[in-house]
Amino acid sequence: MDTASVTHKVTAADTARVLGSGDLAVLGTPRVLAWCEEATCAALELEPTQTSVGTRVDLEHLAASPVGAEVTATATVIHTDGRLVRFQVAAHDAGGTLLASGEIRRVIVDRERFLARIAPVGD
């Protein structure tokens, strides 16, 4: 199984108040999710012509983290089916407290072909 972790320190920019997901100065769920997705990307070994896109998220944010806390998000591949990759994700603080857990699905795509299907906005 492929596993990758990323570690970040919670800053004021990572809080629910700043991210618009609440009004408290604690780690916001959108940032926890972003860090978990970052770990999924790090766990993939892709060709230069490939990238991956997120398709499904199931994440429980279980505990609050204050500004200054160190958080490590870890993603482990639990299943692959062709281009589909499923990851088990978890985020822990430096003391080992489980902050979030769940599953994220990504699909591996050809970078150029994917972008060619996106219609530009405006003129």
mmCIF file of C-alpha atoms in Angstrom:
data_model
loop_
_atom_site.group_PDB
_atom_site.id
_atom_site.type_symbol
_atom_site.label_atom_id
_atom_site.label_comp_id
_atom_site.label_asym_id
_atom_site.label_seq_id
_atom_site.Cartn_x
_atom_site.Cartn_y
_atom_site.Cartn_z
ATOM 1 C CA MET A 1 0.000 0.000 0.000
ATOM 2 C CA ASP A 2 1.189 3.493 -0.815
ATOM 3 C CA THR A 3 1.105 5.953 2.082
ATOM 4 C CA ALA A 4 2.089 9.589 2.359
ATOM 5 C CA SER A 5 1.886 12.210 5.095
ATOM 6 C CA VAL A 6 2.042 15.985 5.194
ATOM 7 C CA THR A 7 2.566 18.100 8.290
ATOM 8 C CA HIS A 8 1.408 21.683 8.803
ATOM 9 C CA LYS A 9 1.264 24.155 11.663
ATOM 10 C CA VAL A 10 -2.180 25.692 12.205
ATOM 11 C CA THR A 11 -2.108 29.435 11.511
ATOM 12 C CA ALA A 12 -4.790 32.100 11.778
ATOM 13 C CA ALA A 13 -5.409 31.625 8.031
ATOM 14 C CA ASP A 14 -6.405 27.995 8.694
ATOM 15 C CA THR A 15 -9.183 28.782 11.173
ATOM 16 C CA ALA A 16 -12.898 28.229 10.738
ATOM 17 C CA ARG A 17 -13.424 31.957 11.253
ATOM 18 C CA VAL A 18 -11.181 32.930 8.337
ATOM 19 C CA LEU A 19 -12.316 30.087 6.052
ATOM 20 C CA GLY A 20 -16.006 30.874 6.589
ATOM 21 C CA SER A 21 -16.877 27.477 8.029
ATOM 22 C CA GLY A 22 -17.648 28.768 11.513
ATOM 23 C CA ASP A 23 -16.813 31.615 13.845
ATOM 24 C CA LEU A 24 -14.145 30.101 16.094
ATOM 25 C CA ALA A 25 -10.387 30.552 15.851
ATOM 26 C CA VAL A 26 -9.704 26.798 15.606
ATOM 27 C CA LEU A 27 -8.606 24.641 12.677
ATOM 28 C CA GLY A 28 -11.380 24.744 10.076
ATOM 29 C CA THR A 29 -12.753 21.620 8.445
ATOM 30 C CA PRO A 30 -12.030 22.908 4.902
ATOM 31 C CA ARG A 31 -8.324 23.137 5.785
ATOM 32 C CA VAL A 32 -8.274 19.652 7.348
ATOM 33 C CA LEU A 33 -9.819 18.352 4.134
ATOM 34 C CA ALA A 34 -7.286 20.226 1.983
ATOM 35 C CA TRP A 35 -4.413 18.747 3.977
ATOM 36 C CA CYS A 36 -5.875 15.241 3.649
ATOM 37 C CA GLU A 37 -6.234 15.748 -0.106
ATOM 38 C CA GLU A 38 -2.644 16.986 -0.254
ATOM 39 C CA ALA A 39 -1.586 13.703 1.365
ATOM 40 C CA THR A 40 -3.571 11.684 -1.211
ATOM 41 C CA CYS A 41 -1.790 13.489 -4.036
ATOM 42 C CA ALA A 42 1.571 12.813 -2.397
ATOM 43 C CA ALA A 43 0.744 9.097 -2.151
ATOM 44 C CA LEU A 44 0.250 8.747 -5.914
ATOM 45 C CA GLU A 45 3.067 8.016 -8.329
ATOM 46 C CA LEU A 46 1.932 9.489 -11.634
ATOM 47 C CA GLU A 47 3.443 9.969 -15.067
ATOM 48 C CA PRO A 48 4.196 13.605 -16.012
ATOM 49 C CA THR A 49 1.210 13.534 -18.388
ATOM 50 C CA GLN A 50 -1.154 12.440 -15.612
ATOM 51 C CA THR A 51 -2.842 14.119 -12.697
ATOM 52 C CA SER A 52 -5.641 13.133 -10.362
ATOM 53 C CA VAL A 53 -8.942 14.751 -9.507
ATOM 54 C CA GLY A 54 -10.980 14.331 -6.367
ATOM 55 C CA THR A 55 -14.388 12.733 -6.888
ATOM 56 C CA ARG A 56 -15.739 11.858 -3.433
ATOM 57 C CA VAL A 57 -15.000 12.791 0.170
ATOM 58 C CA ASP A 58 -16.267 11.308 3.429
ATOM 59 C CA LEU A 59 -14.508 13.038 6.322
ATOM 60 C CA GLU A 60 -15.355 13.317 10.008
ATOM 61 C CA HIS A 61 -13.733 16.235 11.829
ATOM 62 C CA LEU A 62 -13.577 14.845 15.355
ATOM 63 C CA ALA A 63 -11.574 17.264 17.495
ATOM 64 C CA ALA A 64 -10.620 20.937 17.550
ATOM 65 C CA SER A 65 -7.060 22.212 17.130
ATOM 66 C CA PRO A 66 -5.836 25.649 18.213
ATOM 67 C CA VAL A 67 -3.636 28.023 16.261
ATOM 68 C CA GLY A 68 -0.042 26.845 16.707
ATOM 69 C CA ALA A 69 -0.875 23.123 16.746
ATOM 70 C CA GLU A 70 1.073 20.793 14.479
ATOM 71 C CA VAL A 71 -1.174 18.549 12.366
ATOM 72 C CA THR A 72 -0.134 15.566 10.264
ATOM 73 C CA ALA A 73 -2.496 14.268 7.590
ATOM 74 C CA THR A 74 -1.863 10.758 6.293
ATOM 75 C CA ALA A 75 -3.354 9.029 3.259
ATOM 76 C CA THR A 76 -3.094 5.325 2.518
ATOM 77 C CA VAL A 77 -4.242 3.661 -0.688
ATOM 78 C CA ILE A 78 -6.843 1.053 0.260
ATOM 79 C CA HIS A 79 -8.207 0.125 -3.169
ATOM 80 C CA THR A 80 -7.542 0.685 -6.853
ATOM 81 C CA ASP A 81 -9.826 -0.129 -9.760
ATOM 82 C CA GLY A 82 -8.414 1.041 -13.057
ATOM 83 C CA ARG A 83 -8.083 4.816 -12.770
ATOM 84 C CA LEU A 84 -10.048 5.006 -9.478
ATOM 85 C CA VAL A 85 -8.011 5.165 -6.264
ATOM 86 C CA ARG A 86 -9.569 5.057 -2.784
ATOM 87 C CA PHE A 87 -7.646 6.367 0.226
ATOM 88 C CA GLN A 88 -8.113 6.041 3.950
ATOM 89 C CA VAL A 89 -7.195 9.402 5.465
ATOM 90 C CA ALA A 90 -6.527 10.541 9.015
ATOM 91 C CA ALA A 91 -5.240 13.689 10.669
ATOM 92 C CA HIS A 92 -3.502 13.687 14.063
ATOM 93 C CA ASP A 93 -2.013 16.391 16.228
ATOM 94 C CA ALA A 94 1.515 16.174 17.637
ATOM 95 C CA GLY A 95 0.168 14.493 20.766
ATOM 96 C CA GLY A 96 -1.416 11.703 18.717
ATOM 97 C CA THR A 97 -5.034 12.853 19.078
ATOM 98 C CA LEU A 98 -7.146 11.781 16.109
ATOM 99 C CA LEU A 99 -8.537 15.004 14.638
ATOM 100 C CA ALA A 100 -10.216 13.683 11.489
ATOM 101 C CA SER A 101 -10.682 10.451 9.579
ATOM 102 C CA GLY A 102 -12.439 9.207 6.493
ATOM 103 C CA GLU A 103 -12.097 8.221 2.867
ATOM 104 C CA ILE A 104 -11.208 10.197 -0.242
ATOM 105 C CA ARG A 105 -11.564 8.961 -3.825
ATOM 106 C CA ARG A 106 -9.514 10.265 -6.722
ATOM 107 C CA VAL A 107 -9.477 9.405 -10.413
ATOM 108 C CA ILE A 108 -6.286 9.469 -12.463
ATOM 109 C CA VAL A 109 -6.711 11.432 -15.689
ATOM 110 C CA ASP A 110 -4.665 12.573 -18.652
ATOM 111 C CA ARG A 111 -3.809 16.187 -17.831
ATOM 112 C CA GLU A 112 -4.168 17.650 -21.358
ATOM 113 C CA ARG A 113 -7.302 15.713 -22.274
ATOM 114 C CA PHE A 114 -8.989 16.732 -19.007
ATOM 115 C CA LEU A 115 -8.178 20.416 -19.481
ATOM 116 C CA ALA A 116 -9.273 20.328 -23.140
ATOM 117 C CA ARG A 117 -12.802 19.406 -22.009
ATOM 118 C CA ILE A 118 -13.140 22.522 -19.840
ATOM 119 C CA ALA A 119 -14.913 25.381 -21.598
ATOM 120 C CA PRO A 120 -13.400 28.819 -20.922
ATOM 121 C CA VAL A 121 -15.526 31.407 -19.099
ATOM 122 C CA GLY A 122 -16.154 34.747 -20.722
ATOM 123 C CA ASP A 123 -15.167 35.850 -24.173
#
